[in-house]
Short mmCIF file of C-alpha atoms and ligand atoms in Angstrom, two decimals:
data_model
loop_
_atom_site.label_atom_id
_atom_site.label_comp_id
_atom_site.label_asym_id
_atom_site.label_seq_id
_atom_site.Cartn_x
_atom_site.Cartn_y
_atom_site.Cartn_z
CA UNK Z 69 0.00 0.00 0.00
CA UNK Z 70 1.49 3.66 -0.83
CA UNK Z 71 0.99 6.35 1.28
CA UNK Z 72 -0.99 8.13 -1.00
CA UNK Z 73 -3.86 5.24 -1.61
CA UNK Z 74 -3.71 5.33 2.46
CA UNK Z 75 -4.53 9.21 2.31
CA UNK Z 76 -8.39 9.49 4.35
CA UNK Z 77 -10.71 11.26 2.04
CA UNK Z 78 -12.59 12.63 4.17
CA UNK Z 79 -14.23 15.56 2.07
CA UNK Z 80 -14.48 17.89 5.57
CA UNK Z 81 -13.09 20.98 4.41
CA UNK Z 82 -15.89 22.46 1.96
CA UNK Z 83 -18.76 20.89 4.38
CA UNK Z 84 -21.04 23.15 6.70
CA UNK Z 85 -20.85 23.20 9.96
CA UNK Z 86 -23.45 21.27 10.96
CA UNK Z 87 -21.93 18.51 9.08
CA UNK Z 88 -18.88 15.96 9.15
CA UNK Z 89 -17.36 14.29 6.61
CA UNK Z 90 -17.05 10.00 6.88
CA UNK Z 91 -14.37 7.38 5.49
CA UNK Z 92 -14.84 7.25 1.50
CA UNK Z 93 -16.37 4.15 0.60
CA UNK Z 94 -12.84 1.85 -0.38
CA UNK Z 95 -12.30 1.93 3.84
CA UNK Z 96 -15.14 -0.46 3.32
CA UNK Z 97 -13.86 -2.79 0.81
CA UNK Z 98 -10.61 -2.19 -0.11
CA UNK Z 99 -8.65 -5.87 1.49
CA UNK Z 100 -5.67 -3.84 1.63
CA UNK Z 101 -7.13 -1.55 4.20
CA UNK Z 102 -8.73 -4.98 6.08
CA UNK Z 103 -5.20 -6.21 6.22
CA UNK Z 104 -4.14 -2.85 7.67
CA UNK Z 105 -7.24 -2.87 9.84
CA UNK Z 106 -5.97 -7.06 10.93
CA UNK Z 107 -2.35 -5.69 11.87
CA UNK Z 108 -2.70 -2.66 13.42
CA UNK Z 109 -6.26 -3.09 15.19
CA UNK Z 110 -7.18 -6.42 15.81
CA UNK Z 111 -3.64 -7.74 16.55
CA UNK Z 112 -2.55 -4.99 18.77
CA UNK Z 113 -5.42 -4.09 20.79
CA UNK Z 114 -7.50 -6.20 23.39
CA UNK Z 115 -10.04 -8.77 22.04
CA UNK Z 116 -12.67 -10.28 23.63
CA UNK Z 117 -12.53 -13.75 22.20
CA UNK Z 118 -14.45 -16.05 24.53
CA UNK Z 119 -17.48 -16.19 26.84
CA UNK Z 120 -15.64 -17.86 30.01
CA UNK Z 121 -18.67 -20.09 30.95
CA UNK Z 122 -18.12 -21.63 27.56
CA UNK Z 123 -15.18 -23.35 28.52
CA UNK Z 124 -16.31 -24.10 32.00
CA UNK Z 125 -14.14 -27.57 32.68
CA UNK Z 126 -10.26 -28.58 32.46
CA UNK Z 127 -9.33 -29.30 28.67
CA UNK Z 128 -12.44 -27.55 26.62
CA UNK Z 129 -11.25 -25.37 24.43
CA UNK Z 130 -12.24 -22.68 21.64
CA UNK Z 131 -10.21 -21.30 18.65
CA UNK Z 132 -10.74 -17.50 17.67
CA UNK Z 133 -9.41 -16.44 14.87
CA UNK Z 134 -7.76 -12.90 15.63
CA UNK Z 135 -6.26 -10.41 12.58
CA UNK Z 136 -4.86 -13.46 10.70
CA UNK Z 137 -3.91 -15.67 13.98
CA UNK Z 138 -5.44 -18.38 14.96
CA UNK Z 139 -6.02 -18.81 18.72
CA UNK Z 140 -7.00 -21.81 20.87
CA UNK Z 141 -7.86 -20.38 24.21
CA UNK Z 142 -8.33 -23.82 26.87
CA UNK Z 143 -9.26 -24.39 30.51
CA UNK Z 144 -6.29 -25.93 32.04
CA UNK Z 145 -6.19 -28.83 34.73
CA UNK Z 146 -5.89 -25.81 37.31
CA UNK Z 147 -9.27 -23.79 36.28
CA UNK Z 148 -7.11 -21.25 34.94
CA UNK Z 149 -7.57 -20.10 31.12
CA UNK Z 150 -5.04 -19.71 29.01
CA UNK Z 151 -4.25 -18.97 25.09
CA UNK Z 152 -1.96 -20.01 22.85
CA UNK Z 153 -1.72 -19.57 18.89
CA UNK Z 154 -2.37 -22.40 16.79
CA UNK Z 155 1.09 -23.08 15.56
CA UNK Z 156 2.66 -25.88 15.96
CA UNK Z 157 6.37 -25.15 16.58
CA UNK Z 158 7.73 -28.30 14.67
CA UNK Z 159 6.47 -26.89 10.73
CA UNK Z 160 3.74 -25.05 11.61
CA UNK Z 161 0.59 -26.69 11.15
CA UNK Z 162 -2.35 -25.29 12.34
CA UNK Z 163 -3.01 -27.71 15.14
CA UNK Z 164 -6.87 -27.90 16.32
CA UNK Z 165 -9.23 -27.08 13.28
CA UNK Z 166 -12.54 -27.60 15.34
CA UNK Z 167 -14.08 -24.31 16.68
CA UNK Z 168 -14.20 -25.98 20.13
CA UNK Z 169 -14.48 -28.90 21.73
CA UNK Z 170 -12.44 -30.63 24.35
CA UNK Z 171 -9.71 -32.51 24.89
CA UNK Z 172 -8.23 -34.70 27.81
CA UNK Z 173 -5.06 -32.99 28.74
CA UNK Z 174 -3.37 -32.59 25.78
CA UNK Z 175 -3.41 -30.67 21.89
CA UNK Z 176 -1.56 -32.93 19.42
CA UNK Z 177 -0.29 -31.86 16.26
CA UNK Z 178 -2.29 -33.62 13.39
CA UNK Z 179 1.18 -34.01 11.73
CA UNK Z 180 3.67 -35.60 13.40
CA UNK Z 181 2.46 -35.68 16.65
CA UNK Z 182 4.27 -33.22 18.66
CA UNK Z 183 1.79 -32.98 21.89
CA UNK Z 184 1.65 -30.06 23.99
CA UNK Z 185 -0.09 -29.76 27.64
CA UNK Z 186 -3.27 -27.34 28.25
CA UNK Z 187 -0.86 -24.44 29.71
CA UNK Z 188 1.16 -24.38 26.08
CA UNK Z 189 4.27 -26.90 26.81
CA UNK Z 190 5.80 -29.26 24.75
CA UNK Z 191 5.15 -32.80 26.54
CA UNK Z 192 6.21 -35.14 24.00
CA UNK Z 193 7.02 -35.75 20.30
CA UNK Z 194 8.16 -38.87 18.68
CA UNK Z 195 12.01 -39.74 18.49
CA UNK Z 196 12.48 -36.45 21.01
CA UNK Z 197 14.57 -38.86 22.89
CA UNK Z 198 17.23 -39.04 20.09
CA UNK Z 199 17.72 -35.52 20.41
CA UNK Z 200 18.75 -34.83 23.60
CA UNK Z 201 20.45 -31.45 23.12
CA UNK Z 202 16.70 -30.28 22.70
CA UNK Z 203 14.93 -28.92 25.51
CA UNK Z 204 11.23 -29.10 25.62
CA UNK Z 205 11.17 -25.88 27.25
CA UNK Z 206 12.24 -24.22 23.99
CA UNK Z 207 9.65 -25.25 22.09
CA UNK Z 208 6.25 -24.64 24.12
CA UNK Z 209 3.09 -22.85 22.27
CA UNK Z 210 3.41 -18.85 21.70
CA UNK Z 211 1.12 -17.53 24.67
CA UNK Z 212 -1.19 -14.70 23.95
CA UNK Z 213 -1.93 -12.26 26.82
CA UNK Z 214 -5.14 -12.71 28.05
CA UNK Z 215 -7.70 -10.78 30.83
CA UNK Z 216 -10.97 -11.77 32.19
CA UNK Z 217 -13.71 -9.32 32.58
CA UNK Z 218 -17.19 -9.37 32.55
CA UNK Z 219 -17.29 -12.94 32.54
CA UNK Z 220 -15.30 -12.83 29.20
CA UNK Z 221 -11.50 -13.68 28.13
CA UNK Z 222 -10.02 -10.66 26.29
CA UNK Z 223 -6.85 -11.68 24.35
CA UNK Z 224 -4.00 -9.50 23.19
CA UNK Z 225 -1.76 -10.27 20.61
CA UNK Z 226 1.00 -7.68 20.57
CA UNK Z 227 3.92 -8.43 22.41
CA UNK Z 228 3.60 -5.44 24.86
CA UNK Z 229 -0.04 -5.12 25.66
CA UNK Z 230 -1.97 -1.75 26.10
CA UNK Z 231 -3.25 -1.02 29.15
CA UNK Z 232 -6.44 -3.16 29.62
CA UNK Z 233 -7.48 -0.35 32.10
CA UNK Z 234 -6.86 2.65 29.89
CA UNK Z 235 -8.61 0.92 26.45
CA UNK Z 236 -11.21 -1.24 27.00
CA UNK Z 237 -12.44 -0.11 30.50
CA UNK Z 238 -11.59 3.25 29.12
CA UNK Z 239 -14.50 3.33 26.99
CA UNK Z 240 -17.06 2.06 29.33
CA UNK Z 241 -15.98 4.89 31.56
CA UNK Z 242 -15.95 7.38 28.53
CA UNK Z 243 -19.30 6.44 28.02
CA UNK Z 244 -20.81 5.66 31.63
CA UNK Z 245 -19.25 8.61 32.94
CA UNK Z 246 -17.44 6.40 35.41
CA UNK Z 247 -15.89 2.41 35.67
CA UNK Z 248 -18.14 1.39 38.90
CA UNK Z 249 -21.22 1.85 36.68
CA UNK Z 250 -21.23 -1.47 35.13
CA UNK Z 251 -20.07 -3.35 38.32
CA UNK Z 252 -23.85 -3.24 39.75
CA UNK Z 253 -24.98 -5.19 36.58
CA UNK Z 254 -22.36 -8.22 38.10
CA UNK Z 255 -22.14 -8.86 34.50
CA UNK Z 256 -19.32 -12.23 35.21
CA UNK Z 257 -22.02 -13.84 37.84
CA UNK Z 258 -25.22 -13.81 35.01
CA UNK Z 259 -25.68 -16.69 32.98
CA UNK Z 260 -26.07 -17.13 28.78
CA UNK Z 261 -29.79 -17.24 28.24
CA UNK Z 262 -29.71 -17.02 24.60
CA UNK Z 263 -27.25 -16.71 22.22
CA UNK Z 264 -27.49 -15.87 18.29
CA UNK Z 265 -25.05 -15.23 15.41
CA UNK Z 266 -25.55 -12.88 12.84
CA UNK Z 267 -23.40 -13.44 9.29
CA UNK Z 268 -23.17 -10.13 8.16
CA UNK Z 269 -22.16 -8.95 4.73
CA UNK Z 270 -21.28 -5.84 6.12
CA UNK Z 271 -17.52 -4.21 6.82
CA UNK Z 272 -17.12 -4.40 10.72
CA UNK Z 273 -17.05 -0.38 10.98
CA UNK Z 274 -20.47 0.04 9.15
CA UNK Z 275 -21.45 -1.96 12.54
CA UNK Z 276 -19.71 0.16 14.79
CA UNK Z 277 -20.81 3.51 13.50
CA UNK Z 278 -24.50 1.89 13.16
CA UNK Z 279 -24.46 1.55 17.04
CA UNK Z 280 -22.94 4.29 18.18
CA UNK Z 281 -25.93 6.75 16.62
CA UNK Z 282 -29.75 6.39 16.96
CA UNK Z 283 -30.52 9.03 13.89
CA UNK Z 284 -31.94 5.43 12.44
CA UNK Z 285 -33.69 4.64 15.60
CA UNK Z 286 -37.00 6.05 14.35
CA UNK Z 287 -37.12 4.84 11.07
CA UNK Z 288 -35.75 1.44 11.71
CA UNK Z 289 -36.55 0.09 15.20
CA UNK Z 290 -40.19 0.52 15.93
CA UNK Z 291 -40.59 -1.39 19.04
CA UNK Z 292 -37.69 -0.31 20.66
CA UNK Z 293 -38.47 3.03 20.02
CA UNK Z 294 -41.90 2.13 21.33
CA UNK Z 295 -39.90 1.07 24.76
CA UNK Z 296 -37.37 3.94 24.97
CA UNK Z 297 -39.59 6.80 23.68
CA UNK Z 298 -36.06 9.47 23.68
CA UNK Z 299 -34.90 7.10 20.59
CA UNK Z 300 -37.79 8.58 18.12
CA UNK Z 301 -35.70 11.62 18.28
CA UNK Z 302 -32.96 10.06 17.02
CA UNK Z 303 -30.28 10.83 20.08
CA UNK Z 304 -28.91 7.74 21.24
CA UNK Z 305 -27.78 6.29 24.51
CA UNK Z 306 -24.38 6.84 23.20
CA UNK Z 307 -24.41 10.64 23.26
CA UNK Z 308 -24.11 12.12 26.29
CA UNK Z 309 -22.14 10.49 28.51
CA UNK Z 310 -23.49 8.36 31.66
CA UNK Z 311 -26.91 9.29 30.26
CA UNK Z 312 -29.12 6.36 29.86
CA UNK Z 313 -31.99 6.04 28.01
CA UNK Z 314 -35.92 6.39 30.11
CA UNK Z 315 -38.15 3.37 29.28
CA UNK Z 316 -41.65 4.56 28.31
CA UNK Z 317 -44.11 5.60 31.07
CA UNK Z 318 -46.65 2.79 30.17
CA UNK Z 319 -43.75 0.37 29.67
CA UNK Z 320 -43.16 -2.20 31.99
CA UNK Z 321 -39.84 -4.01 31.12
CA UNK Z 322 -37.02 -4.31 28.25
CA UNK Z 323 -39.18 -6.64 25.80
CA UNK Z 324 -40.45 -6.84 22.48
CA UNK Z 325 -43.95 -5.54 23.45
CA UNK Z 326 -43.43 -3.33 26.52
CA UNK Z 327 -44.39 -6.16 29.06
CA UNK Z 328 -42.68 -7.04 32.06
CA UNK Z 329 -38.80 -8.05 32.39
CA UNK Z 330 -37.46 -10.46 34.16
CA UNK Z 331 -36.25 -10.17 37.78
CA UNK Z 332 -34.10 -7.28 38.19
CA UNK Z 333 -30.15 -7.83 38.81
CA UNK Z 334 -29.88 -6.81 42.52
CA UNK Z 335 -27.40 -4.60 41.94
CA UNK Z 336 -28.63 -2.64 39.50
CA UNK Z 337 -29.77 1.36 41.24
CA UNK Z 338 -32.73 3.10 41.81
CA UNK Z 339 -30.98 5.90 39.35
CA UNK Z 340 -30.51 2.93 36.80
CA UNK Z 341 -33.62 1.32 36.88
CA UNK Z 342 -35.93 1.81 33.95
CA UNK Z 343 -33.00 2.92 32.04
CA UNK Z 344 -31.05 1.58 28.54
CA UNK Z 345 -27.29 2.26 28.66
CA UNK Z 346 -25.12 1.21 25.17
CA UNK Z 347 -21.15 0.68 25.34
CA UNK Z 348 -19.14 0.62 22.47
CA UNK Z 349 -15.77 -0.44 23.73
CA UNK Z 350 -13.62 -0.52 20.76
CA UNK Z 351 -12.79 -2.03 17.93
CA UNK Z 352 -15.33 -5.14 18.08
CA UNK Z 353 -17.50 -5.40 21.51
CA UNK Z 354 -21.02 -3.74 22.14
CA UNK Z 355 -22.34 -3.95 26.13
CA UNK Z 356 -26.45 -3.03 26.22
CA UNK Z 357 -27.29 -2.99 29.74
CA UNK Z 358 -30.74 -3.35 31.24
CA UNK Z 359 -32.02 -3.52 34.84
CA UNK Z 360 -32.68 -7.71 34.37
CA UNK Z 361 -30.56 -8.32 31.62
CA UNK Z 362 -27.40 -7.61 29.45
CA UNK Z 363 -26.60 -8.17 25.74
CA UNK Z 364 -23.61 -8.20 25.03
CA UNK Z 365 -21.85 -8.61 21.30
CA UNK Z 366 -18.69 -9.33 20.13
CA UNK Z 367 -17.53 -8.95 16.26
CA UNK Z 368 -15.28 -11.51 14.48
CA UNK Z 369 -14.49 -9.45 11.38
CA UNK Z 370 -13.72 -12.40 8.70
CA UNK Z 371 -12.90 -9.90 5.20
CA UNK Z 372 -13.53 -6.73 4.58
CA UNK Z 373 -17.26 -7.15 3.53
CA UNK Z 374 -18.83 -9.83 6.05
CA UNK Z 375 -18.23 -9.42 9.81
CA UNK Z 376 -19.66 -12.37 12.04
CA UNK Z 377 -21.47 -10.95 15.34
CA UNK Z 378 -22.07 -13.23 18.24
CA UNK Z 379 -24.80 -12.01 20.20
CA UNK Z 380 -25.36 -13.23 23.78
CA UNK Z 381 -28.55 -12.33 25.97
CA UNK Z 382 -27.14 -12.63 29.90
CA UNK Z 383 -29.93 -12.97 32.94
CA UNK Z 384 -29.36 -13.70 36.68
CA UNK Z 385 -28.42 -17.29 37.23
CA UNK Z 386 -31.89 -17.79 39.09
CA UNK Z 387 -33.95 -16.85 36.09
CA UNK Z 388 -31.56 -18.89 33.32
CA UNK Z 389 -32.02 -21.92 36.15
CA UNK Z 390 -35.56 -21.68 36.34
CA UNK Z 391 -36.85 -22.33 32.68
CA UNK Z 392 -38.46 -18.80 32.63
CA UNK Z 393 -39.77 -17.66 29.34
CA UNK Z 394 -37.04 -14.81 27.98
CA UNK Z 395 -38.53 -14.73 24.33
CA UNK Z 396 -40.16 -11.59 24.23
CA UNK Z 397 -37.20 -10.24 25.95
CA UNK Z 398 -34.72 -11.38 23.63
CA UNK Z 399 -36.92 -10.60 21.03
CA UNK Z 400 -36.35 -6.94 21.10
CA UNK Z 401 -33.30 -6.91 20.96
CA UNK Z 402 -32.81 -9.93 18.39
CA UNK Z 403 -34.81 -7.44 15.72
CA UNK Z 404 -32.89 -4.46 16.68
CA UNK Z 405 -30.27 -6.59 15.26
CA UNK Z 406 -31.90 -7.81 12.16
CA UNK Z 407 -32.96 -4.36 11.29
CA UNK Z 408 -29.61 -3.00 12.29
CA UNK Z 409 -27.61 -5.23 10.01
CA UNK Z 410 -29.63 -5.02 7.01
CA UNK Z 411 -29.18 -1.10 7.11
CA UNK Z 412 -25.23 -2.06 7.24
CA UNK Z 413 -25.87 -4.68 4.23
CA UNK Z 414 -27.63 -1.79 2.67
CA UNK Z 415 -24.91 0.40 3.12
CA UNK Z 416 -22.16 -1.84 2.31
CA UNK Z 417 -23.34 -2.93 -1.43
CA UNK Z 418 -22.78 1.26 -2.44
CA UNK Z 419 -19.05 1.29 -0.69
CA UNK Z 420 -17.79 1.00 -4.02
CA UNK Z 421 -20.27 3.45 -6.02
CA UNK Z 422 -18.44 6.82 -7.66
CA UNK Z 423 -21.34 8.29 -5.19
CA UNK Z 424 -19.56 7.27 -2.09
CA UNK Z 425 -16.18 7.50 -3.57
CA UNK Z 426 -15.52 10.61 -1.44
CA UNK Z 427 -17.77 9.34 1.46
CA UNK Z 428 -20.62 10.64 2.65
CA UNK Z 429 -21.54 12.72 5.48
CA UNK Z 430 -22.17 12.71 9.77
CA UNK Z 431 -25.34 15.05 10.66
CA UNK Z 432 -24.58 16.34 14.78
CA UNK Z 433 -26.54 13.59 16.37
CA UNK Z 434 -23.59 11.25 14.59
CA UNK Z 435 -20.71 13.77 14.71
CA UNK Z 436 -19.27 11.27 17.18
CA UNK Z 437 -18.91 8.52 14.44
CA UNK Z 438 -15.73 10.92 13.23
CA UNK Z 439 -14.19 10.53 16.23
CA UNK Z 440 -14.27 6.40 16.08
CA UNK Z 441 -12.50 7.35 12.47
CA UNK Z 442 -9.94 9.41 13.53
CA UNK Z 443 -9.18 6.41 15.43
CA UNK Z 444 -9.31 4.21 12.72
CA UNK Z 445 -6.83 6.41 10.65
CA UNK Z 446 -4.62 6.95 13.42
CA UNK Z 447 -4.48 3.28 13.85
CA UNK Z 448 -3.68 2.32 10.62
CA UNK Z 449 -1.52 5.54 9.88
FE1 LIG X 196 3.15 -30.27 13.97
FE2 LIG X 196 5.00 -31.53 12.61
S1 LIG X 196 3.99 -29.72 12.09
S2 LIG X 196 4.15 -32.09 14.48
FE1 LIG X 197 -29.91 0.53 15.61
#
């Protein structure tokens, strides 16, 4: 990539005020900007890769792909999580091909056997006795760095890690206002009610910039805009900061038709009852939080055009455990997704139109979208 086919054309300068100007349409498309997006984004930055609960006993496993690594992230025989990239050290075979499953104590190399432990290290590999000037230790699986918050395993691939503090819990303070406003919502003790996947044939950032503005809300999402009544006007939850949004007077819980919730997490408060709060904590994980429940998605960005979302509806253990009907409330939110990706779809098949070639523009309810791209840009220089 030259600099010059890098160069943001952003069309800002002849704009009015009351407008801002976007990423031209090849930031959507162009796999030379993905790649840029893979190295300098997803590989350097936190990921959240893996629900924790998902891999709840010694030797189950997952493999997330990350940037252009693959990733098999495993419960060892001590409870403890780890990751490790799927590379076997011997000639490089990719090692575990399943998306998860589990295994007894031990990864072995489809090749030529080479078998390394849950925590990474080389146990055995055949004729290793013939070569004794080679030490095991040598030749263990790459760790990744890895967190767990909210009940989820963040992974970072860069050798020196950013602050997990500063990024990711960054944002949900940038946009709560401050980082003990989630803890209420005990968001590692609730339990995966529902989960659904959405394939998207959308770039990853036409998802992004989709949830952090509600100018669509009205046109798009009639029932939630039927529950949270400010979203007509097009002002989302991610505006102003630590604002959440009011449910409807004549509303009585976070559900597809206004009726009743489930049972509120205890430590949710009186000021954030009957409220809607979004997170975008950047570059791939949106937190929704609700008094009795929180969805919470994470992006897998596969090429430049189709982004898979993973969408999973948390409740209190207690209401998971006792068979109670969450359809309505999952409902809502499950066509607030539909209806959100097929306005990304929508958007994505003009990315490459001479229309869009320049980009198009942010009205002041979505000026905030240009700050996620000055991100972007910085990122990928
Ligand atoms: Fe894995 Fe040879 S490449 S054992
Ligand atoms: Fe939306």
């Amino acid at each position: 990539m030259t600099t010059g086919e890098m160069a943001p054309a952003i069309v800002g300068s002849q704009l009015p005020a009351s407008l801002r100007g976007t990423l031209s349409g090849r930031y959507y498309t162009d796999p030379t900007i993905f790649a840029a997006e893979q190295a300098l984004i997803f590989e350097t930055g936190w990921f959240c890769a893996v629900l924790a609960a998902d891999i709840p006993s010694p030797g189950d496993f997952e493999t997330v792909q990350i940037g252009r690594e693959s990733v098999i992230v495993a419960r060892g025989r001590d409870g403890a999580v780890r990751a490790h990239l799927n590379v076997c050290r011997h000639r490089g075979a990719r090692i575990c091909t399943e998306e998860k499953g589990s295994v007894r104590r031990a990864f072995q190399c489809p090749y030529h056997a080479w078998t390394y432990g849950l925590d990474g290290s080389l146990v055995s590999a055949p004729h290793l006795r013939e070569m004794p000037d080679v030490d095991r230790a040598d030749f263990g699986l790459q760790q990744v760095h890895l967190r767990e918050w909210l009940g989820y395993v963040w992974l970072c691939l860069a050798e020196d890690p950013p602050s997990f503090e500063d990024t990711v819990i960054g944002d949900v303070t940038t946009r709560l206002g401050s980082p003990d406003a989630i803890v209420g919502y005990q968001v590692a003790d609730l339990k995966l009610g529902r989960r659904v996947e959405y394939d998207v044939k959308a770039n990853w950032k036409q998802i992004v910039e989709n949830f952090m503005e509600c100018y669509h809300c009205g046109t798009i999402h009639p029932e939630l805009s039927e529950v949270l009544p400010e979203f007509a006007d097009g002002l989302a939850a991610q505006y102003f900061v630590g604002h959440g949004a009011a449910f409807g007077e004549d509303v009585d819980g976070f559900t597809v038709d206004g009726s009743a919730g489930l049972e509120r997490i205890p430590g949710v408060g009186d000021d954030q009852d009957r409220r809607y709060y979004a997170i975008t904590v950047r570059p791939q994980v949106f937190v929704n939080l609700v008094p009795d429940h929180v969805v919470f998605h994470r992006m897998f960005p596969l090429t430049a055009e189709r982004t898979l979302v993973r969408c999973d509806w948390l409740y209190l253990p207690g209401v998971v455990d006792s068979g109670a009907d969450i359809d309505r409330s999952v409902e809502l939110f499950h066509r607030v997704n539909q209806q959100d990706f097929d306005a990304c779809e929508r958007c994505q098949v003009s990315m490459d139109s001479r229309s869009y070639a320049r980009g198009g523009v942010l009205v002041p309810s979505e000026h905030h979208i240009g700050d996620f791209h000055d991100w972007v840009l910085q990122k990928i220089g």
